[in-house]
Amino acid sequence: MPDSFRFDRLFIGGEWVEPLDGGVRPSIDPATGAPWGDVAWGGERDVDRAVAAAKEAFEGPWRKIPPWERAALLRKFADLYATRVDALAEIETRDNGRAVRESRGDIGMHAQYYHWFASLADKLGGRTIPMDDSVHAFTTRHPVGVVGAITPWNVPLMAAAWKLGAALAAGCTVVLKPAEQTPASSLALARLFDEAGFPPGVVNVVPGDGPVAGARLVAHPDVAKISFTGEGATAKTILKTGADTLTRCTFELGGKAPHIIFADADLDQAINAATGSAWALCGQSCALGSRVLVERPVYDRVVEAFRERAGRVRVGMPLDPATHMGPQAHRQQLDKTLSYVAIGRGEGAELVTGGARIDRDGLADGYFVEPTVFAGVSAAMRIAQEEIFGPVAALIPFDGEEEAIAIANATPYGLAAGLWSGDTGRAHRVAARIEAGMVWVNTYRYIRWSTPYGGVKASGWGRENGLEGLDPFLETKTTIVSTTGTFPDPFAS
């Protein structure tokens, strides 16, 4: 990304334009608590013109482009994206505080997502349906139209890759509204779509407040589908807002993932995974194993390992390559995390380590919190039931498979889960009974472009990635053609 790139314009209809009824706001660096740049902010009229541009592009050039040409454009974009990883990682880190070593590792894989969806763009055929000899019945698949993509603040570019890659491969056009806290990287993304040569209006980016820009996007009669990643409460609001227009929705929502460690597991590897996932992204991921279920014979050993590992986590300025964990992404999330530490202590859990805001020199103005470990947690405690979204691990003891499964399923969520065991039969038995959209066995957080991702229960509707990731962006049409051309006269007798 050129050093001169500005974030104080919206990207609508292939042009960089000033907001009509929004404005320009500072973006806050969570590592310092101070502004680091000015970002354009859209309002209802800006959303309206973005949707109009997307609709015009859908009904015009984009829908008529052969699928192999859409695929070629996506590949060109993916190749361009791969050359800008460092710049994009720095922008995302400045916006949400994620350690740059994590941002680079994550963003470095995004080009493969776009290549994956490009590989599917010209393979969206239907099927023939066997009937009798009098008809030929078949299906075709068609893009739903204009898509509103609403992305979260923890991984804005990854969420954008999952949504835009699938939508564009399917032949849809997109209006992208990033989270209020992290708008800059999505505007940088728009610059790449522009450079890659996408027709005007195919991708539009309008940052803005959820209750204003987001609500208008959901309610707009020309938006066929909303793809949203975020909180369950917001998803419910989206459903209510979109009810009048029957807007299709897919949701990737919260999680309270169980990470189960059986006594027969390779403990060294299990502890590597469990501690790594507990504090990755400063705990700000819906798939992290925030509930660590440990079989009682090895429970004390795992608790001590968590205590020791927490002391080795290098918390610091996120642009420092040596930093393991940066700050919480914004002040409200810092306050939420600290409030749950107080809740855990009040519930009687043992605070093993951490739990405080970091106020040492150089970090005091940012939203930094210590890696935190609670032991002696029961499944009914709020810190074991509710999504904290901070670096807080709750260690829960259990006895045997049945109790592990019962505890794992005893939350409203069902996004992801993990388990560690040296018994292959047990691994299959337990994995089959866990209520989650994705289960990892003797590994954790293995997510790729070809593996479907999404939740059950309160964790979401639908799937992203994999072959299934394109389904929400497609309509199926059934066509039946007579092979005889005859139709009997119903009034002949």
CSV table of C-alpha atoms in Angstrom, one decimal:
chain,number,residue,atom,x,y,z
A,1,MET,CA,0.0,0.0,0.0
A,2,PRO,CA,1.5,3.4,-1.0
A,3,ASP,CA,2.5,5.6,2.0
A,4,SER,CA,0.3,8.3,0.6
A,5,PHE,CA,-2.9,6.2,0.7
A,6,ARG,CA,-5.7,8.1,2.5
A,7,PHE,CA,-8.5,6.6,4.4
A,8,ASP,CA,-10.8,9.7,4.4
A,9,ARG,CA,-12.8,8.7,1.4
A,10,LEU,CA,-15.5,6.0,0.8
A,11,PHE,CA,-15.2,3.6,-2.1
A,12,ILE,CA,-18.4,3.6,-4.1
A,13,GLY,CA,-19.0,2.8,-7.7
A,14,GLY,CA,-15.3,2.5,-8.4
A,15,GLU,CA,-14.6,6.0,-7.2
A,16,TRP,CA,-13.1,7.5,-4.0
A,17,VAL,CA,-15.8,9.9,-2.7
A,18,GLU,CA,-16.5,12.1,0.3
A,19,PRO,CA,-19.3,11.0,2.6
A,20,LEU,CA,-22.6,12.7,2.0
A,21,ASP,CA,-24.1,12.4,5.5
A,22,GLY,CA,-21.3,10.8,7.5
A,23,GLY,CA,-18.0,12.6,7.9
A,24,VAL,CA,-14.4,11.8,8.9
A,25,ARG,CA,-13.5,10.4,12.3
A,26,PRO,CA,-10.2,9.4,14.0
A,27,SER,CA,-9.3,5.8,14.2
A,28,ILE,CA,-8.0,4.9,17.7
A,29,ASP,CA,-4.8,2.9,18.1
A,30,PRO,CA,-5.6,0.6,21.1
A,31,ALA,CA,-1.9,0.3,21.9
A,32,THR,CA,-1.8,4.0,22.8
A,33,GLY,CA,-5.4,5.0,23.2
A,34,ALA,CA,-4.7,7.9,20.8
A,35,PRO,CA,-5.8,8.5,17.1
A,36,TRP,CA,-3.5,7.2,14.4
A,37,GLY,CA,-5.4,8.3,11.3
A,38,ASP,CA,-8.6,9.8,9.9
A,39,VAL,CA,-11.2,7.5,8.4
A,40,ALA,CA,-14.3,8.2,6.2
A,41,TRP,CA,-17.6,7.5,7.9
A,42,GLY,CA,-20.8,6.8,5.9
A,43,GLY,CA,-24.4,7.5,6.7
A,44,GLU,CA,-27.7,6.3,5.2
A,45,ARG,CA,-27.4,8.3,1.9
A,46,ASP,CA,-23.9,6.8,1.5
A,47,VAL,CA,-25.2,3.3,1.9
A,48,ASP,CA,-28.0,4.1,-0.5
A,49,ARG,CA,-25.6,5.2,-3.3
A,50,ALA,CA,-23.3,2.2,-2.6
A,51,VAL,CA,-26.3,-0.2,-2.9
A,52,ALA,CA,-27.3,1.6,-6.1
A,53,ALA,CA,-23.8,1.2,-7.5
A,54,ALA,CA,-23.8,-2.5,-6.6
A,55,LYS,CA,-27.2,-3.1,-8.1
A,56,GLU,CA,-26.2,-1.4,-11.3
A,57,ALA,CA,-23.0,-3.5,-11.5
A,58,PHE,CA,-24.9,-6.7,-10.8
A,59,GLU,CA,-27.5,-6.0,-13.5
A,60,GLY,CA,-24.9,-4.8,-15.9
A,61,PRO,CA,-21.3,-5.9,-16.5
A,62,TRP,CA,-20.8,-8.3,-13.6
A,63,ARG,CA,-23.7,-10.6,-14.2
A,64,LYS,CA,-22.8,-10.8,-17.8
A,65,ILE,CA,-19.1,-11.6,-17.3
A,66,PRO,CA,-18.4,-15.3,-18.1
A,67,PRO,CA,-17.5,-17.2,-14.9
A,68,TRP,CA,-14.0,-17.9,-16.0
A,69,GLU,CA,-13.4,-14.2,-16.4
A,70,ARG,CA,-14.6,-13.6,-12.8
A,71,ALA,CA,-12.2,-16.3,-11.8
A,72,ALA,CA,-9.4,-14.7,-13.6
A,73,LEU,CA,-10.1,-11.3,-11.9
A,74,LEU,CA,-10.2,-13.0,-8.5
A,75,ARG,CA,-6.8,-14.7,-9.2
A,76,LYS,CA,-5.3,-11.4,-10.3
A,77,PHE,CA,-6.6,-9.8,-7.1
A,78,ALA,CA,-5.2,-12.7,-5.0
A,79,ASP,CA,-1.8,-12.3,-6.5
A,80,LEU,CA,-1.9,-8.6,-5.9
A,81,TYR,CA,-3.0,-9.2,-2.3
A,82,ALA,CA,-0.1,-11.5,-1.7
A,83,THR,CA,2.3,-8.7,-2.5
A,84,ARG,CA,0.8,-6.4,0.1
A,85,VAL,CA,0.7,-8.6,3.2
A,86,ASP,CA,3.1,-6.5,5.3
A,87,ALA,CA,1.3,-3.3,4.6
A,88,LEU,CA,-2.1,-4.8,5.3
A,89,ALA,CA,-0.8,-6.4,8.5
A,90,GLU,CA,0.5,-3.1,9.7
A,91,ILE,CA,-2.8,-1.3,9.0
A,92,GLU,CA,-4.9,-4.0,10.7
A,93,THR,CA,-2.5,-4.0,13.7
A,94,ARG,CA,-2.7,-0.3,14.1
A,95,ASP,CA,-6.5,-0.5,14.0
A,96,ASN,CA,-7.2,-3.4,16.3
A,97,GLY,CA,-4.0,-4.0,18.3
A,98,ARG,CA,-3.3,-7.5,17.2
A,99,ALA,CA,0.3,-8.5,17.5
A,100,VAL,CA,1.9,-7.9,14.0
A,101,ARG,CA,3.4,-11.4,14.0
A,102,GLU,CA,-0.2,-12.8,14.2
A,103,SER,CA,-1.5,-10.3,11.6
A,104,ARG,CA,1.2,-11.3,9.1
A,105,GLY,CA,0.7,-15.0,9.7
A,106,ASP,CA,-3.1,-14.7,9.2
A,107,ILE,CA,-3.1,-12.2,6.3
A,108,GLY,CA,-0.4,-14.1,4.6
A,109,MET,CA,-2.9,-16.9,4.0
A,110,HIS,CA,-5.7,-14.8,2.7
A,111,ALA,CA,-4.6,-14.9,-0.9
A,112,GLN,CA,-5.2,-18.7,-0.8
A,113,TYR,CA,-8.8,-18.1,0.2
A,114,TYR,CA,-9.4,-15.8,-2.9
A,115,HIS,CA,-7.6,-18.4,-5.1
A,116,TRP,CA,-9.9,-21.1,-3.7
A,117,PHE,CA,-13.0,-19.2,-4.5
A,118,ALA,CA,-11.7,-18.3,-7.9
A,119,SER,CA,-11.3,-22.0,-8.5
A,120,LEU,CA,-15.0,-22.5,-7.9
A,121,ALA,CA,-16.3,-19.6,-9.9
A,122,ASP,CA,-16.6,-21.6,-13.2
A,123,LYS,CA,-17.8,-24.8,-11.6
A,124,LEU,CA,-21.2,-23.7,-10.3
A,125,GLY,CA,-23.2,-26.1,-12.4
A,126,GLY,CA,-26.6,-27.6,-11.6
A,127,ARG,CA,-27.7,-31.2,-12.1
A,128,THR,CA,-30.1,-33.2,-14.2
A,129,ILE,CA,-33.0,-34.9,-12.4
A,130,PRO,CA,-34.1,-38.3,-13.7
A,131,MET,CA,-37.8,-38.3,-14.5
A,132,ASP,CA,-39.8,-40.1,-17.2
A,133,ASP,CA,-39.1,-39.8,-21.0
A,134,SER,CA,-41.7,-37.0,-21.4
A,135,VAL,CA,-39.6,-34.3,-19.8
A,136,HIS,CA,-36.0,-33.2,-19.3
A,137,ALA,CA,-35.6,-31.7,-15.8
A,138,PHE,CA,-32.5,-29.9,-14.6
A,139,THR,CA,-31.3,-27.2,-12.2
A,140,THR,CA,-29.2,-24.1,-12.7
A,141,ARG,CA,-27.6,-21.9,-10.1
A,142,HIS,CA,-27.7,-18.1,-10.1
A,143,PRO,CA,-26.2,-15.3,-7.9
A,144,VAL,CA,-28.7,-13.9,-5.4
A,145,GLY,CA,-27.8,-10.3,-6.2
A,146,VAL,CA,-26.4,-7.5,-4.0
A,147,VAL,CA,-24.8,-8.7,-0.7
A,148,GLY,CA,-24.3,-6.7,2.4
A,149,ALA,CA,-21.1,-7.9,4.2
A,150,ILE,CA,-20.7,-6.8,7.8
A,151,THR,CA,-17.4,-7.7,9.3
A,152,PRO,CA,-16.1,-7.8,12.9
A,153,TRP,CA,-13.3,-5.8,14.5
A,154,ASN,CA,-11.1,-8.8,15.6
A,155,VAL,CA,-10.2,-10.2,12.2
A,156,PRO,CA,-11.6,-7.7,9.6
A,157,LEU,CA,-9.6,-8.8,6.6
A,158,MET,CA,-10.0,-12.5,7.2
A,159,ALA,CA,-13.8,-12.1,7.5
A,160,ALA,CA,-13.8,-10.0,4.4
A,161,ALA,CA,-11.9,-12.7,2.5
A,162,TRP,CA,-14.4,-15.3,3.5
A,163,LYS,CA,-17.4,-13.2,2.5
A,164,LEU,CA,-16.2,-11.3,-0.6
A,165,GLY,CA,-14.3,-14.3,-2.1
A,166,ALA,CA,-17.5,-16.4,-2.0
A,167,ALA,CA,-19.9,-13.7,-3.0
A,168,LEU,CA,-17.8,-12.5,-6.0
A,169,ALA,CA,-17.1,-16.1,-7.2
A,170,ALA,CA,-20.9,-16.7,-7.1
A,171,GLY,CA,-21.5,-13.6,-9.3
A,172,CYS,CA,-22.8,-11.3,-6.6
A,173,THR,CA,-21.8,-7.7,-6.0
A,174,VAL,CA,-21.0,-6.4,-2.5
A,175,VAL,CA,-21.3,-3.5,-0.1
A,176,LEU,CA,-18.8,-4.0,2.7
A,177,LYS,CA,-19.4,-2.4,6.1
A,178,PRO,CA,-16.6,-3.0,8.5
A,179,ALA,CA,-16.9,-2.7,12.2
A,180,GLU,CA,-16.8,0.8,13.6
A,181,GLN,CA,-13.6,0.1,15.6
A,182,THR,CA,-11.6,-1.2,12.6
A,183,PRO,CA,-12.5,0.6,9.3
A,184,ALA,CA,-9.1,1.3,7.8
A,185,SER,CA,-8.0,-2.1,6.6
A,186,SER,CA,-11.3,-2.5,4.6
A,187,LEU,CA,-10.6,0.7,2.8
A,188,ALA,CA,-7.1,-0.5,2.0
A,189,LEU,CA,-8.8,-3.7,0.6
A,190,ALA,CA,-10.9,-1.6,-1.7
A,191,ARG,CA,-7.8,0.0,-3.1
A,192,LEU,CA,-6.6,-3.5,-4.1
A,193,PHE,CA,-9.9,-4.4,-5.8
A,194,ASP,CA,-9.6,-1.1,-7.7
A,195,GLU,CA,-6.0,-1.9,-8.7
A,196,ALA,CA,-7.0,-5.4,-9.8
A,197,GLY,CA,-9.5,-4.0,-12.3
A,198,PHE,CA,-12.8,-5.0,-10.9
A,199,PRO,CA,-15.7,-3.2,-12.7
A,200,PRO,CA,-17.1,-0.2,-10.9
A,201,GLY,CA,-19.7,-1.0,-8.2
A,202,VAL,CA,-18.8,-4.7,-7.9
A,203,VAL,CA,-17.1,-4.0,-4.5
A,204,ASN,CA,-18.1,-0.9,-2.4
A,205,VAL,CA,-16.7,-0.1,1.1
A,206,VAL,CA,-18.7,2.1,3.5
A,207,PRO,CA,-17.5,2.3,7.1
A,208,GLY,CA,-20.2,3.6,9.5
A,209,ASP,CA,-22.0,3.1,12.7
A,210,GLY,CA,-24.0,-0.2,13.0
A,211,PRO,CA,-27.3,1.4,14.1
A,212,VAL,CA,-27.1,3.9,11.1
A,213,ALA,CA,-25.1,2.5,8.2
A,214,GLY,CA,-25.5,-1.1,9.2
A,215,ALA,CA,-29.2,-0.8,9.8
A,216,ARG,CA,-29.8,0.9,6.5
A,217,LEU,CA,-27.8,-1.8,4.6
A,218,VAL,CA,-29.9,-4.5,6.3
A,219,ALA,CA,-33.2,-2.7,5.6
A,220,HIS,CA,-32.4,-1.7,2.0
A,221,PRO,CA,-34.9,-3.4,-0.4
A,222,ASP,CA,-32.2,-3.9,-3.1
A,223,VAL,CA,-30.0,-5.9,-0.8
A,224,ALA,CA,-30.7,-9.6,-1.3
A,225,LYS,CA,-28.5,-11.0,1.4
A,226,ILE,CA,-26.6,-10.1,4.6
A,227,SER,CA,-23.5,-12.0,5.6
A,228,PHE,CA,-22.7,-11.0,9.2
A,229,THR,CA,-19.9,-11.9,11.7
A,230,GLY,CA,-20.3,-10.6,15.2
A,231,GLU,CA,-22.4,-10.8,18.3
A,232,GLY,CA,-25.6,-12.7,18.7
A,233,ALA,CA,-27.5,-9.6,19.9
A,234,THR,CA,-26.7,-7.8,16.7
A,235,ALA,CA,-27.8,-10.8,14.6
A,236,LYS,CA,-31.2,-10.7,16.3
A,237,THR,CA,-31.5,-7.0,15.4
A,238,ILE,CA,-30.5,-7.8,11.8
A,239,LEU,CA,-33.2,-10.4,11.6
A,240,LYS,CA,-35.8,-8.0,12.9
A,241,THR,CA,-34.7,-5.2,10.6
A,242,GLY,CA,-34.5,-7.4,7.6
A,243,ALA,CA,-37.9,-9.1,8.2
A,244,ASP,CA,-39.9,-6.7,6.1
A,245,THR,CA,-37.8,-7.4,3.0
A,246,LEU,CA,-37.2,-11.1,3.8
A,247,THR,CA,-33.5,-10.5,3.4
A,248,ARG,CA,-31.5,-13.7,3.5
A,249,CYS,CA,-29.0,-14.0,6.3
A,250,THR,CA,-26.0,-16.0,7.3
A,251,PHE,CA,-24.4,-15.5,10.7
A,252,GLU,CA,-21.1,-16.4,12.2
A,253,LEU,CA,-21.6,-15.5,15.9
A,254,GLY,CA,-20.0,-16.1,19.3
A,255,GLY,CA,-18.5,-19.1,20.8
A,256,LYS,CA,-17.4,-20.6,24.1
A,257,ALA,CA,-15.3,-23.4,22.8
A,258,PRO,CA,-14.5,-26.4,25.0
A,259,HIS,CA,-10.9,-27.6,24.7
A,260,ILE,CA,-10.9,-31.0,26.2
A,261,ILE,CA,-7.7,-32.7,27.5
A,262,PHE,CA,-8.0,-36.4,28.5
A,263,ALA,CA,-5.4,-37.9,30.8
A,264,ASP,CA,-4.2,-40.2,28.0
A,265,ALA,CA,-3.3,-37.3,25.8
A,266,ASP,CA,0.2,-36.2,24.8
A,267,LEU,CA,0.1,-33.5,27.4
A,268,ASP,CA,3.0,-31.4,26.1
A,269,GLN,CA,1.3,-31.0,22.7
A,270,ALA,CA,-2.1,-30.5,24.3
A,271,ILE,CA,-0.7,-27.8,26.6
A,272,ASN,CA,1.0,-26.1,23.6
A,273,ALA,CA,-2.3,-25.9,21.8
A,274,ALA,CA,-4.4,-25.0,24.8
A,275,THR,CA,-2.2,-22.1,26.0
A,276,GLY,CA,-1.7,-20.9,22.5
A,277,SER,CA,-5.3,-20.7,21.7
A,278,ALA,CA,-6.3,-19.2,25.1
A,279,TRP,CA,-4.2,-16.0,24.5
A,280,ALA,CA,-4.1,-15.7,20.7
A,281,LEU,CA,-5.5,-12.4,19.4
A,282,CYS,CA,-5.5,-11.3,23.0
A,283,GLY,CA,-8.4,-13.8,23.5
A,284,GLN,CA,-10.5,-12.0,21.0
A,285,SER,CA,-11.7,-14.8,18.8
A,286,CYS,CA,-14.9,-16.8,18.9
A,287,ALA,CA,-13.1,-20.1,18.2
A,288,LEU,CA,-10.5,-19.9,21.0
A,289,GLY,CA,-10.6,-22.6,23.6
A,290,SER,CA,-11.6,-20.4,26.5
A,291,ARG,CA,-13.0,-23.3,28.5
A,292,VAL,CA,-10.2,-25.8,29.1
A,293,LEU,CA,-11.7,-29.1,30.3
A,294,VAL,CA,-9.1,-31.3,32.0
A,295,GLU,CA,-9.5,-34.9,33.2
A,296,ARG,CA,-8.8,-34.9,36.9
A,297,PRO,CA,-5.7,-37.1,37.0
A,298,VAL,CA,-3.7,-34.5,35.1
A,299,TYR,CA,-5.6,-31.4,36.2
A,300,ASP,CA,-3.0,-30.0,38.6
A,301,ARG,CA,-0.2,-30.4,36.1
A,302,VAL,CA,-2.2,-28.5,33.4
A,303,VAL,CA,-3.0,-25.7,35.9
A,304,GLU,CA,0.6,-25.3,36.7
A,305,ALA,CA,1.6,-25.3,33.0
A,306,PHE,CA,-0.9,-22.5,32.3
A,307,ARG,CA,0.5,-20.5,35.2
A,308,GLU,CA,4.1,-21.0,33.9
A,309,ARG,CA,3.1,-20.2,30.3
A,310,ALA,CA,1.2,-17.1,31.2
A,311,GLY,CA,4.5,-15.7,32.6
A,312,ARG,CA,6.2,-16.3,29.3
A,313,VAL,CA,3.8,-14.4,27.2
A,314,ARG,CA,5.4,-11.2,25.9
A,315,VAL,CA,2.8,-8.5,26.2
A,316,GLY,CA,3.8,-5.4,24.4
A,317,MET,CA,3.4,-2.9,21.6
A,318,PRO,CA,1.8,-4.8,18.7
A,319,LEU,CA,4.1,-3.5,16.0
A,320,ASP,CA,7.1,-5.0,17.7
A,321,PRO,CA,7.8,-8.4,16.0
A,322,ALA,CA,8.8,-9.8,19.4
A,323,THR,CA,5.4,-9.2,21.0
A,324,HIS,CA,3.2,-12.2,21.5
A,325,MET,CA,0.1,-10.4,22.7
A,326,GLY,CA,-1.1,-6.9,22.1
A,327,PRO,CA,-3.9,-4.9,23.7
A,328,GLN,CA,-7.6,-5.4,23.7
A,329,ALA,CA,-9.0,-3.9,20.5
A,330,HIS,CA,-10.9,-1.0,22.2
A,331,ARG,CA,-11.7,0.5,25.6
A,332,GLN,CA,-15.1,-1.2,25.9
A,333,GLN,CA,-13.6,-4.6,25.4
A,334,LEU,CA,-10.9,-3.9,28.0
A,335,ASP,CA,-13.6,-2.9,30.5
A,336,LYS,CA,-15.6,-6.0,29.7
A,337,THR,CA,-12.7,-8.3,30.2
A,338,LEU,CA,-11.8,-6.8,33.6
A,339,SER,CA,-15.4,-7.0,34.7
A,340,TYR,CA,-15.4,-10.7,34.0
A,341,VAL,CA,-12.2,-11.1,36.1
A,342,ALA,CA,-14.2,-9.6,38.9
A,343,ILE,CA,-17.1,-11.9,38.2
A,344,GLY,CA,-14.9,-15.0,38.2
A,345,ARG,CA,-13.4,-14.0,41.6
A,346,GLY,CA,-16.9,-13.3,43.0
A,347,GLU,CA,-18.1,-16.7,41.8
A,348,GLY,CA,-15.4,-18.4,43.8
A,349,ALA,CA,-13.0,-19.4,41.0
A,350,GLU,CA,-9.3,-19.4,41.9
A,351,LEU,CA,-7.4,-16.6,40.1
A,352,VAL,CA,-4.2,-18.4,39.3
A,353,THR,CA,-2.4,-15.6,37.6
A,354,GLY,CA,-3.1,-12.3,35.7
A,355,GLY,CA,-6.4,-10.5,35.8
A,356,ALA,CA,-5.2,-6.9,35.9
A,357,ARG,CA,-4.7,-4.1,33.4
A,358,ILE,CA,-1.0,-3.5,32.6
A,359,ASP,CA,0.2,-0.1,33.6
A,360,ARG,CA,3.9,-0.3,33.3
A,361,ASP,CA,5.9,2.3,31.3
A,362,GLY,CA,5.1,2.4,27.7
A,363,LEU,CA,1.8,0.4,27.9
A,364,ALA,CA,-0.2,2.4,30.5
A,365,ASP,CA,-2.1,4.4,27.9
A,366,GLY,CA,-3.1,1.4,25.9
A,367,TYR,CA,-5.7,-1.3,26.5
A,368,PHE,CA,-3.4,-4.0,27.8
A,369,VAL,CA,-4.4,-6.8,30.2
A,370,GLU,CA,-2.5,-9.6,31.6
A,371,PRO,CA,-2.9,-13.2,30.4
A,372,THR,CA,-5.3,-14.6,32.9
A,373,VAL,CA,-6.0,-18.1,34.3
A,374,PHE,CA,-8.8,-19.3,36.5
A,375,ALA,CA,-8.8,-22.7,38.1
A,376,GLY,CA,-11.4,-24.5,40.1
A,377,VAL,CA,-14.1,-23.3,37.6
A,378,SER,CA,-17.5,-25.1,37.5
A,379,ALA,CA,-19.5,-25.4,34.4
A,380,ALA,CA,-22.3,-23.2,35.7
A,381,MET,CA,-20.1,-20.2,36.4
A,382,ARG,CA,-20.6,-17.2,34.2
A,383,ILE,CA,-16.9,-17.2,33.2
A,384,ALA,CA,-17.6,-20.7,31.8
A,385,GLN,CA,-20.9,-19.8,30.2
A,386,GLU,CA,-20.5,-16.3,28.7
A,387,GLU,CA,-18.2,-15.1,25.9
A,388,ILE,CA,-15.6,-12.8,27.5
A,389,PHE,CA,-13.5,-12.2,24.4
A,390,GLY,CA,-10.4,-11.5,26.4
A,391,PRO,CA,-7.3,-13.5,27.4
A,392,VAL,CA,-9.1,-15.4,30.2
A,393,ALA,CA,-8.8,-19.2,30.4
A,394,ALA,CA,-11.2,-21.1,32.6
A,395,LEU,CA,-9.8,-24.5,33.7
A,396,ILE,CA,-12.6,-27.0,34.5
A,397,PRO,CA,-11.9,-30.5,35.9
A,398,PHE,CA,-13.9,-33.5,34.8
A,399,ASP,CA,-14.1,-37.2,35.4
A,400,GLY,CA,-14.6,-39.4,32.3
A,401,GLU,CA,-16.1,-39.1,28.8
A,402,GLU,CA,-19.7,-38.6,29.8
A,403,GLU,CA,-19.0,-35.6,32.1
A,404,ALA,CA,-16.6,-34.1,29.5
A,405,ILE,CA,-19.3,-34.2,26.9
A,406,ALA,CA,-22.0,-32.9,29.2
A,407,ILE,CA,-19.8,-29.9,30.2
A,408,ALA,CA,-18.8,-29.3,26.6
A,409,ASN,CA,-22.4,-29.1,25.5
A,410,ALA,CA,-23.7,-27.1,28.5
A,411,THR,CA,-23.6,-23.6,26.9
A,412,PRO,CA,-25.8,-21.9,24.4
A,413,TYR,CA,-22.9,-21.9,21.9
A,414,GLY,CA,-21.7,-24.4,19.4
A,415,LEU,CA,-19.1,-23.0,17.1
A,416,ALA,CA,-15.9,-25.0,17.6
A,417,ALA,CA,-14.4,-27.5,20.0
A,418,GLY,CA,-11.1,-29.4,20.5
A,419,LEU,CA,-10.1,-32.6,22.2
A,420,TRP,CA,-6.8,-34.4,22.9
A,421,SER,CA,-6.6,-38.2,23.5
A,422,GLY,CA,-4.3,-41.1,22.7
A,423,ASP,CA,-7.4,-43.3,22.3
A,424,THR,CA,-8.6,-43.1,18.7
A,425,GLY,CA,-12.0,-44.7,19.5
A,426,ARG,CA,-12.6,-42.2,22.3
A,427,ALA,CA,-11.7,-39.4,20.0
A,428,HIS,CA,-14.3,-40.4,17.5
A,429,ARG,CA,-16.9,-41.1,20.2
A,430,VAL,CA,-16.5,-37.7,21.8
A,431,ALA,CA,-16.2,-35.7,18.6
A,432,ALA,CA,-19.4,-37.2,17.3
A,433,ARG,CA,-21.3,-36.1,20.4
A,434,ILE,CA,-20.0,-32.5,20.8
A,435,GLU,CA,-22.5,-29.9,19.6
A,436,ALA,CA,-20.3,-27.8,17.4
A,437,GLY,CA,-19.8,-26.8,13.8
A,438,MET,CA,-16.1,-27.8,13.8
A,439,VAL,CA,-14.2,-30.2,16.1
A,440,TRP,CA,-10.4,-30.5,16.1
A,441,VAL,CA,-8.8,-33.7,17.4
A,442,ASN,CA,-5.2,-33.6,18.6
A,443,THR,CA,-4.8,-30.2,17.0
A,444,TYR,CA,-6.5,-26.9,17.3
A,445,ARG,CA,-7.6,-23.9,15.2
A,446,TYR,CA,-6.8,-25.6,12.0
A,447,ILE,CA,-8.9,-23.4,9.6
A,448,ARG,CA,-8.4,-23.4,5.8
A,449,TRP,CA,-10.2,-22.2,2.7
A,450,SER,CA,-11.5,-25.7,1.8
A,451,THR,CA,-12.9,-26.6,5.3
A,452,PRO,CA,-16.5,-25.4,6.1
A,453,TYR,CA,-16.7,-23.1,9.1
A,454,GLY,CA,-19.7,-22.1,11.1
A,455,GLY,CA,-21.7,-22.9,14.2
A,456,VAL,CA,-24.8,-24.5,15.6
A,457,LYS,CA,-27.2,-23.3,18.4
A,458,ALA,CA,-26.4,-19.6,19.2
A,459,SER,CA,-23.2,-19.6,17.2
A,460,GLY,CA,-24.7,-19.0,13.9
A,461,TRP,CA,-26.5,-20.0,10.7
A,462,GLY,CA,-24.8,-21.3,7.6
A,463,ARG,CA,-21.2,-22.0,6.7
A,464,GLU,CA,-18.3,-20.1,5.2
A,465,ASN,CA,-15.4,-21.6,3.2
A,466,GLY,CA,-15.4,-25.0,1.6
A,467,LEU,CA,-17.8,-25.9,-1.2
A,468,GLU,CA,-20.6,-25.0,1.2
A,469,GLY,CA,-19.4,-21.5,1.5
A,470,LEU,CA,-20.9,-20.5,-1.9
A,471,ASP,CA,-24.4,-21.9,-1.2
A,472,PRO,CA,-25.7,-18.9,0.6
A,473,PHE,CA,-24.9,-16.6,-2.3
A,474,LEU,CA,-26.7,-18.8,-4.9
A,475,GLU,CA,-30.3,-19.5,-5.9
A,476,THR,CA,-31.3,-22.8,-7.5
A,477,LYS,CA,-33.7,-22.7,-10.4
A,478,THR,CA,-35.5,-25.8,-11.6
A,479,THR,CA,-36.3,-26.0,-15.3
A,480,ILE,CA,-38.5,-28.7,-16.8
A,481,VAL,CA,-38.7,-29.1,-20.6
A,482,SER,CA,-41.2,-31.3,-22.4
A,483,THR,CA,-39.7,-33.7,-24.9
A,484,THR,CA,-43.0,-34.4,-26.6
A,485,GLY,CA,-44.5,-30.9,-26.8
A,486,THR,CA,-47.9,-32.4,-26.0
A,487,PHE,CA,-50.4,-31.6,-23.2
A,488,PRO,CA,-53.7,-33.4,-22.9
A,489,ASP,CA,-57.0,-31.5,-23.2
A,490,PRO,CA,-58.4,-31.7,-19.7
A,491,PHE,CA,-61.9,-31.1,-21.0
A,492,ALA,CA,-61.9,-33.7,-23.8
A,493,SER,CA,-64.4,-35.9,-22.1
